[in-house]
Amino acid sequence: RLQILIPPEAGETELGEVTDMLRRVPGLVHIYPAIRIARGDRRSGSSSGSGSVSGSGSGSAEERTLSVIQDTLLPLASRTYRDGARFAVRAKRADPRFGVSSEEMERLLGRALIEHTSWETVSLEYPDVTYRVEVYLDVVYVSRELSHEDNRGVGGLPVGSSGPVVSLLSGGIDSPVAAYLMAKRGCTVDMLHMTSSDPRNHDDPQIQKMLRIAEQVSRYTISSKLFIVPYAPFDMELLHAPNSYHVVLFRRFLLRLASYLARARGADALCAGESLGQVASQTYSNLVAISHAVDDTIFRPLITYDKPEIVDLARRIGTFEISTIPDKDCCALIQGNARTETRIPTVERLEERVFGDMQGLIERTLAEGVVVSLDTGEIVDVTDDVSRELESPHAWSIPTFRSHQTRSPTS
C-alpha cells in the first residue's frame, strides 16, 4: 500500500490531477482518494439520535473514533449524494484491538447516513456509491467509490524493478504499446526511432509526431531517452539489394542499432512491436530471420495480440490518436513487397555483399542522430551529442555477422 498525502487545502482539481497521474504509474493496482484521520483526533460531536454513533468527548476509545469517522463521513456523503442512487458502507478493521467489528461499523455508519443525510436506499450487492472505512493501528481512511468509476491503475510492476530495454519505436500504433507493456512489467525503457526526415529539424511534422508519441509513452515509462537517427545512410547502402529483402534487411539493421545502444545503456534486452502474422514482414520465418541479426534477448509483448486488442490498448494509453496522424515513415520508402519466407543463410550472405562495413554504417547513422531526454511526459533535454550517451565500456563493438553454421537454416 502506497500512501500519498495531499495538503487539506488542495481542491478537487488538484486531487483529480494527482489521481490521473497515479493511474499511469506501473505497479499501482487501484487508486482510491481517501480522507486520512489520525487515531485519537477529536472533532465536534455529530448529531446524536437513534442509531447514531455516540458523540465525541465521552465514552470508550472506540466510540470516540467512530464519532470522528461519522463526522468525516456525513459531509462526504452529503456532498456526493445522487438522487435515486443506492449506497453501501464497507468497513475494514485492520487493527485487531479495535473493539467494534467491521459488520457493526457498517451497520452503525449506514444507519447514520440514512438519518442525517438525503441517502435512503441501501444495496449491499449493487450499490451506485460505496463508502469505505478502513481502521488501522494509528490512522483511519474514509473514501468514496462510484460503481461507474474506473479506479484501476496500470498494475504490473514498478518501473526499474526488472531491467533496462531498448525499444524500437515507429510512428505506427503497435510499437508505443509494446514500450508501454515493457514499462508495465518493471523495465526501464529507452527508445530508438529511425526517421526519413532530418532528426535535427525539430519543426519537421514527422519529428514532431515522434516527439509527441515519446512524450505520451514516457508518462508510463517515467524516465526515458529517445534516440532519433536518420534513414538516409542505410538507404544509400540498400540500393544494391533486391527489393523483396528490403524490409527484412531494414528490421535487422534496426536491431543491430538497438543492440549497439543497449550495450552503451547497460541493457541486456531489446523490445519490438511485432505481432506474429500481422503483415508480410512479420511471418514466422521473417521474425526468426530478423531476430537472428543479434544475440540480445528480444521481447515482443504483442506477439500474440490481434490488431483490435492493440488498438484498444493504444487508445487507453493515449497514443492512438497521435499514431494515426498521417506521415511518411521509413517503411513507406521501402520499395517492393516483402518476402513472406526468408532463409537466414541467404539474408546473411546478402548483408555481407550489400553492407561492406556494418560497424561504420552504424556509427555514421548514430553520429547524425539526436537524443531526447524525457521525464513523465515532458521533454527535459535535446542534444545532438549522441556520443555522450555512448561513452560506456559496453559499446565497444556491434554483433558480428554470424557464421552460416551457427544455427540451422530456417525456411
JSON list of C-alpha atoms in Angstrom, two decimals, residues 127-253:
[
{"chain": "A", "resi": 127, "resn": "PRO", "atom": "CA", "xyz": [-24.55, -0.05, -4.85]},
{"chain": "A", "resi": 128, "resn": "ASP", "atom": "CA", "xyz": [-24.11, 3.01, -7.05]},
{"chain": "A", "resi": 129, "resn": "VAL", "atom": "CA", "xyz": [-21.84, 4.54, -4.43]},
{"chain": "A", "resi": 130, "resn": "THR", "atom": "CA", "xyz": [-19.73, 2.70, -1.87]},
{"chain": "A", "resi": 131, "resn": "TYR", "atom": "CA", "xyz": [-18.29, 4.46, 1.17]},
{"chain": "A", "resi": 132, "resn": "ARG", "atom": "CA", "xyz": [-15.23, 2.72, 2.57]},
{"chain": "A", "resi": 133, "resn": "VAL", "atom": "CA", "xyz": [-13.85, 2.95, 6.10]},
{"chain": "A", "resi": 134, "resn": "GLU", "atom": "CA", "xyz": [-10.53, 1.31, 6.94]},
{"chain": "A", "resi": 135, "resn": "VAL", "atom": "CA", "xyz": [-9.30, 1.30, 10.54]},
{"chain": "A", "resi": 136, "resn": "TYR", "atom": "CA", "xyz": [-5.56, 0.77, 11.04]},
{"chain": "A", "resi": 137, "resn": "LEU", "atom": "CA", "xyz": [-3.34, 0.93, 14.12]},
{"chain": "A", "resi": 138, "resn": "ASP", "atom": "CA", "xyz": [-2.80, 4.69, 14.02]},
{"chain": "A", "resi": 139, "resn": "VAL", "atom": "CA", "xyz": [-4.97, 6.02, 11.19]},
{"chain": "A", "resi": 140, "resn": "VAL", "atom": "CA", "xyz": [-8.40, 5.69, 9.63]},
{"chain": "A", "resi": 141, "resn": "TYR", "atom": "CA", "xyz": [-9.17, 6.13, 5.92]},
{"chain": "A", "resi": 142, "resn": "VAL", "atom": "CA", "xyz": [-12.57, 7.25, 4.67]},
{"chain": "A", "resi": 143, "resn": "SER", "atom": "CA", "xyz": [-13.22, 7.15, 0.93]},
{"chain": "A", "resi": 144, "resn": "ARG", "atom": "CA", "xyz": [-15.91, 7.02, -1.72]},
{"chain": "A", "resi": 145, "resn": "GLU", "atom": "CA", "xyz": [-16.08, 4.71, -4.73]},
{"chain": "A", "resi": 146, "resn": "LEU", "atom": "CA", "xyz": [-18.52, 5.12, -7.61]},
{"chain": "A", "resi": 147, "resn": "SER", "atom": "CA", "xyz": [-19.65, 1.97, -9.42]},
{"chain": "A", "resi": 148, "resn": "HIS", "atom": "CA", "xyz": [-19.05, 3.56, -12.83]},
{"chain": "A", "resi": 149, "resn": "GLU", "atom": "CA", "xyz": [-15.62, 4.99, -11.96]},
{"chain": "A", "resi": 150, "resn": "ASP", "atom": "CA", "xyz": [-12.51, 3.20, -13.12]},
{"chain": "A", "resi": 151, "resn": "ASN", "atom": "CA", "xyz": [-10.24, 3.12, -10.08]},
{"chain": "A", "resi": 152, "resn": "ARG", "atom": "CA", "xyz": [-7.83, 0.71, -11.69]},
{"chain": "A", "resi": 153, "resn": "GLY", "atom": "CA", "xyz": [-4.21, 1.63, -12.02]},
{"chain": "A", "resi": 154, "resn": "VAL", "atom": "CA", "xyz": [-1.81, 0.24, -14.59]},
{"chain": "A", "resi": 155, "resn": "GLY", "atom": "CA", "xyz": [-0.99, -2.74, -12.38]},
{"chain": "A", "resi": 156, "resn": "GLY", "atom": "CA", "xyz": [2.10, -4.76, -13.18]},
{"chain": "A", "resi": 157, "resn": "LEU", "atom": "CA", "xyz": [5.45, -3.98, -11.55]},
{"chain": "A", "resi": 158, "resn": "PRO", "atom": "CA", "xyz": [7.14, -0.69, -10.59]},
{"chain": "A", "resi": 159, "resn": "VAL", "atom": "CA", "xyz": [9.41, 0.73, -13.30]},
{"chain": "A", "resi": 160, "resn": "GLY", "atom": "CA", "xyz": [13.00, -0.23, -12.55]},
{"chain": "A", "resi": 161, "resn": "SER", "atom": "CA", "xyz": [12.17, -3.43, -10.71]},
{"chain": "A", "resi": 162, "resn": "SER", "atom": "CA", "xyz": [13.04, -5.61, -13.73]},
{"chain": "A", "resi": 163, "resn": "GLY", "atom": "CA", "xyz": [15.77, -4.32, -16.07]},
{"chain": "A", "resi": 164, "resn": "PRO", "atom": "CA", "xyz": [16.55, -1.88, -18.90]},
{"chain": "A", "resi": 165, "resn": "VAL", "atom": "CA", "xyz": [15.49, -2.42, -22.52]},
{"chain": "A", "resi": 166, "resn": "VAL", "atom": "CA", "xyz": [15.90, -0.51, -25.77]},
{"chain": "A", "resi": 167, "resn": "SER", "atom": "CA", "xyz": [12.57, -0.45, -27.59]},
{"chain": "A", "resi": 168, "resn": "LEU", "atom": "CA", "xyz": [12.13, 0.12, -31.33]},
{"chain": "A", "resi": 169, "resn": "LEU", "atom": "CA", "xyz": [9.67, 2.97, -31.86]},
{"chain": "A", "resi": 170, "resn": "SER", "atom": "CA", "xyz": [7.94, 3.68, -35.16]},
{"chain": "A", "resi": 171, "resn": "GLY", "atom": "CA", "xyz": [5.25, 6.19, -35.95]},
{"chain": "A", "resi": 172, "resn": "GLY", "atom": "CA", "xyz": [2.62, 3.44, -36.01]},
{"chain": "A", "resi": 173, "resn": "ILE", "atom": "CA", "xyz": [0.17, 2.06, -33.49]},
{"chain": "A", "resi": 174, "resn": "ASP", "atom": "CA", "xyz": [1.97, -1.05, -32.25]},
{"chain": "A", "resi": 175, "resn": "SER", "atom": "CA", "xyz": [5.44, -0.07, -31.04]},
{"chain": "A", "resi": 176, "resn": "PRO", "atom": "CA", "xyz": [4.35, 2.58, -28.49]},
{"chain": "A", "resi": 177, "resn": "VAL", "atom": "CA", "xyz": [2.05, -0.04, -26.94]},
{"chain": "A", "resi": 178, "resn": "ALA", "atom": "CA", "xyz": [4.94, -2.53, -26.79]},
{"chain": "A", "resi": 179, "resn": "ALA", "atom": "CA", "xyz": [7.12, 0.03, -24.98]},
{"chain": "A", "resi": 180, "resn": "TYR", "atom": "CA", "xyz": [4.29, 0.69, -22.53]},
{"chain": "A", "resi": 181, "resn": "LEU", "atom": "CA", "xyz": [3.86, -3.02, -21.81]},
{"chain": "A", "resi": 182, "resn": "MET", "atom": "CA", "xyz": [7.56, -3.40, -21.02]},
{"chain": "A", "resi": 183, "resn": "ALA", "atom": "CA", "xyz": [7.34, -0.50, -18.56]},
{"chain": "A", "resi": 184, "resn": "LYS", "atom": "CA", "xyz": [4.29, -2.22, -17.05]},
{"chain": "A", "resi": 185, "resn": "ARG", "atom": "CA", "xyz": [6.44, -5.27, -16.34]},
{"chain": "A", "resi": 186, "resn": "GLY", "atom": "CA", "xyz": [9.01, -3.17, -14.49]},
{"chain": "A", "resi": 187, "resn": "CYS", "atom": "CA", "xyz": [11.50, -2.35, -17.25]},
{"chain": "A", "resi": 188, "resn": "THR", "atom": "CA", "xyz": [13.19, 0.99, -17.75]},
{"chain": "A", "resi": 189, "resn": "VAL", "atom": "CA", "xyz": [12.69, 1.84, -21.42]},
{"chain": "A", "resi": 190, "resn": "ASP", "atom": "CA", "xyz": [14.82, 3.80, -23.87]},
{"chain": "A", "resi": 191, "resn": "MET", "atom": "CA", "xyz": [13.50, 4.14, -27.41]},
{"chain": "A", "resi": 192, "resn": "LEU", "atom": "CA", "xyz": [15.04, 4.14, -30.88]},
{"chain": "A", "resi": 193, "resn": "HIS", "atom": "CA", "xyz": [13.37, 5.71, -33.92]},
{"chain": "A", "resi": 194, "resn": "MET", "atom": "CA", "xyz": [14.71, 5.91, -37.46]},
{"chain": "A", "resi": 195, "resn": "THR", "atom": "CA", "xyz": [13.32, 8.80, -39.48]},
{"chain": "A", "resi": 196, "resn": "SER", "atom": "CA", "xyz": [13.22, 9.65, -43.16]},
{"chain": "A", "resi": 197, "resn": "SER", "atom": "CA", "xyz": [13.46, 13.32, -42.13]},
{"chain": "A", "resi": 198, "resn": "ASP", "atom": "CA", "xyz": [16.35, 15.27, -40.67]},
{"chain": "A", "resi": 199, "resn": "PRO", "atom": "CA", "xyz": [16.49, 14.26, -36.97]},
{"chain": "A", "resi": 200, "resn": "ARG", "atom": "CA", "xyz": [17.77, 17.72, -36.05]},
{"chain": "A", "resi": 201, "resn": "ASN", "atom": "CA", "xyz": [14.89, 19.57, -37.69]},
{"chain": "A", "resi": 202, "resn": "HIS", "atom": "CA", "xyz": [12.55, 19.69, -34.70]},
{"chain": "A", "resi": 203, "resn": "ASP", "atom": "CA", "xyz": [9.92, 21.60, -36.70]},
{"chain": "A", "resi": 204, "resn": "ASP", "atom": "CA", "xyz": [9.50, 18.76, -39.20]},
{"chain": "A", "resi": 205, "resn": "PRO", "atom": "CA", "xyz": [5.98, 17.25, -38.88]},
{"chain": "A", "resi": 206, "resn": "GLN", "atom": "CA", "xyz": [7.33, 13.69, -38.67]},
{"chain": "A", "resi": 207, "resn": "ILE", "atom": "CA", "xyz": [9.77, 14.62, -35.91]},
{"chain": "A", "resi": 208, "resn": "GLN", "atom": "CA", "xyz": [7.01, 16.50, -34.09]},
{"chain": "A", "resi": 209, "resn": "LYS", "atom": "CA", "xyz": [4.81, 13.40, -34.27]},
{"chain": "A", "resi": 210, "resn": "MET", "atom": "CA", "xyz": [7.51, 11.16, -32.82]},
{"chain": "A", "resi": 211, "resn": "LEU", "atom": "CA", "xyz": [8.21, 13.61, -30.00]},
{"chain": "A", "resi": 212, "resn": "ARG", "atom": "CA", "xyz": [4.52, 13.60, -29.10]},
{"chain": "A", "resi": 213, "resn": "ILE", "atom": "CA", "xyz": [4.39, 9.79, -29.12]},
{"chain": "A", "resi": 214, "resn": "ALA", "atom": "CA", "xyz": [7.51, 9.58, -26.96]},
{"chain": "A", "resi": 215, "resn": "GLU", "atom": "CA", "xyz": [6.15, 12.16, -24.54]},
{"chain": "A", "resi": 216, "resn": "GLN", "atom": "CA", "xyz": [2.96, 10.16, -24.11]},
{"chain": "A", "resi": 217, "resn": "VAL", "atom": "CA", "xyz": [4.80, 6.85, -23.67]},
{"chain": "A", "resi": 218, "resn": "SER", "atom": "CA", "xyz": [7.09, 8.44, -21.08]},
{"chain": "A", "resi": 219, "resn": "ARG", "atom": "CA", "xyz": [4.07, 9.16, -18.90]},
{"chain": "A", "resi": 220, "resn": "TYR", "atom": "CA", "xyz": [4.27, 5.43, -18.16]},
{"chain": "A", "resi": 221, "resn": "THR", "atom": "CA", "xyz": [7.99, 4.72, -18.61]},
{"chain": "A", "resi": 222, "resn": "ILE", "atom": "CA", "xyz": [8.71, 7.64, -16.21]},
{"chain": "A", "resi": 223, "resn": "SER", "atom": "CA", "xyz": [12.25, 8.45, -17.36]},
{"chain": "A", "resi": 224, "resn": "SER", "atom": "CA", "xyz": [13.40, 7.58, -20.90]},
{"chain": "A", "resi": 225, "resn": "LYS", "atom": "CA", "xyz": [15.68, 8.62, -23.70]},
{"chain": "A", "resi": 226, "resn": "LEU", "atom": "CA", "xyz": [14.57, 8.70, -27.32]},
{"chain": "A", "resi": 227, "resn": "PHE", "atom": "CA", "xyz": [17.29, 8.23, -29.94]},
{"chain": "A", "resi": 228, "resn": "ILE", "atom": "CA", "xyz": [16.23, 9.60, -33.36]},
{"chain": "A", "resi": 229, "resn": "VAL", "atom": "CA", "xyz": [18.55, 8.57, -36.20]},
{"chain": "A", "resi": 230, "resn": "PRO", "atom": "CA", "xyz": [18.41, 9.18, -39.96]},
{"chain": "A", "resi": 231, "resn": "TYR", "atom": "CA", "xyz": [17.33, 6.60, -42.53]},
{"chain": "A", "resi": 232, "resn": "ALA", "atom": "CA", "xyz": [19.46, 8.10, -45.32]},
{"chain": "A", "resi": 233, "resn": "PRO", "atom": "CA", "xyz": [22.80, 6.33, -44.59]},
{"chain": "A", "resi": 234, "resn": "PHE", "atom": "CA", "xyz": [21.09, 2.92, -44.60]},
{"chain": "A", "resi": 235, "resn": "ASP", "atom": "CA", "xyz": [19.04, 3.80, -47.68]},
{"chain": "A", "resi": 236, "resn": "MET", "atom": "CA", "xyz": [22.17, 4.62, -49.67]},
{"chain": "A", "resi": 237, "resn": "GLU", "atom": "CA", "xyz": [23.63, 1.19, -48.90]},
{"chain": "A", "resi": 238, "resn": "LEU", "atom": "CA", "xyz": [20.35, -0.53, -49.72]},
{"chain": "A", "resi": 239, "resn": "LEU", "atom": "CA", "xyz": [20.39, 0.44, -53.41]},
{"chain": "A", "resi": 240, "resn": "HIS", "atom": "CA", "xyz": [22.05, -2.80, -54.49]},
{"chain": "A", "resi": 241, "resn": "ALA", "atom": "CA", "xyz": [19.78, -5.20, -52.58]},
{"chain": "A", "resi": 242, "resn": "PRO", "atom": "CA", "xyz": [16.73, -6.96, -54.12]},
{"chain": "A", "resi": 243, "resn": "ASN", "atom": "CA", "xyz": [13.52, -5.11, -53.28]},
{"chain": "A", "resi": 244, "resn": "SER", "atom": "CA", "xyz": [11.85, -8.15, -51.74]},
{"chain": "A", "resi": 245, "resn": "TYR", "atom": "CA", "xyz": [14.51, -8.26, -48.99]},
{"chain": "A", "resi": 246, "resn": "HIS", "atom": "CA", "xyz": [14.40, -4.55, -48.11]},
{"chain": "A", "resi": 247, "resn": "VAL", "atom": "CA", "xyz": [12.01, -4.81, -45.15]},
{"chain": "A", "resi": 248, "resn": "VAL", "atom": "CA", "xyz": [13.84, -7.76, -43.56]},
{"chain": "A", "resi": 249, "resn": "LEU", "atom": "CA", "xyz": [17.21, -6.04, -44.05]},
{"chain": "A", "resi": 250, "resn": "PHE", "atom": "CA", "xyz": [15.77, -2.86, -42.58]},
{"chain": "A", "resi": 251, "resn": "ARG", "atom": "CA", "xyz": [14.45, -4.63, -39.48]},
{"chain": "A", "resi": 252, "resn": "ARG", "atom": "CA", "xyz": [17.73, -6.48, -38.98]},
{"chain": "A", "resi": 253, "resn": "PHE", "atom": "CA", "xyz": [19.62, -3.20, -39.22]}
]
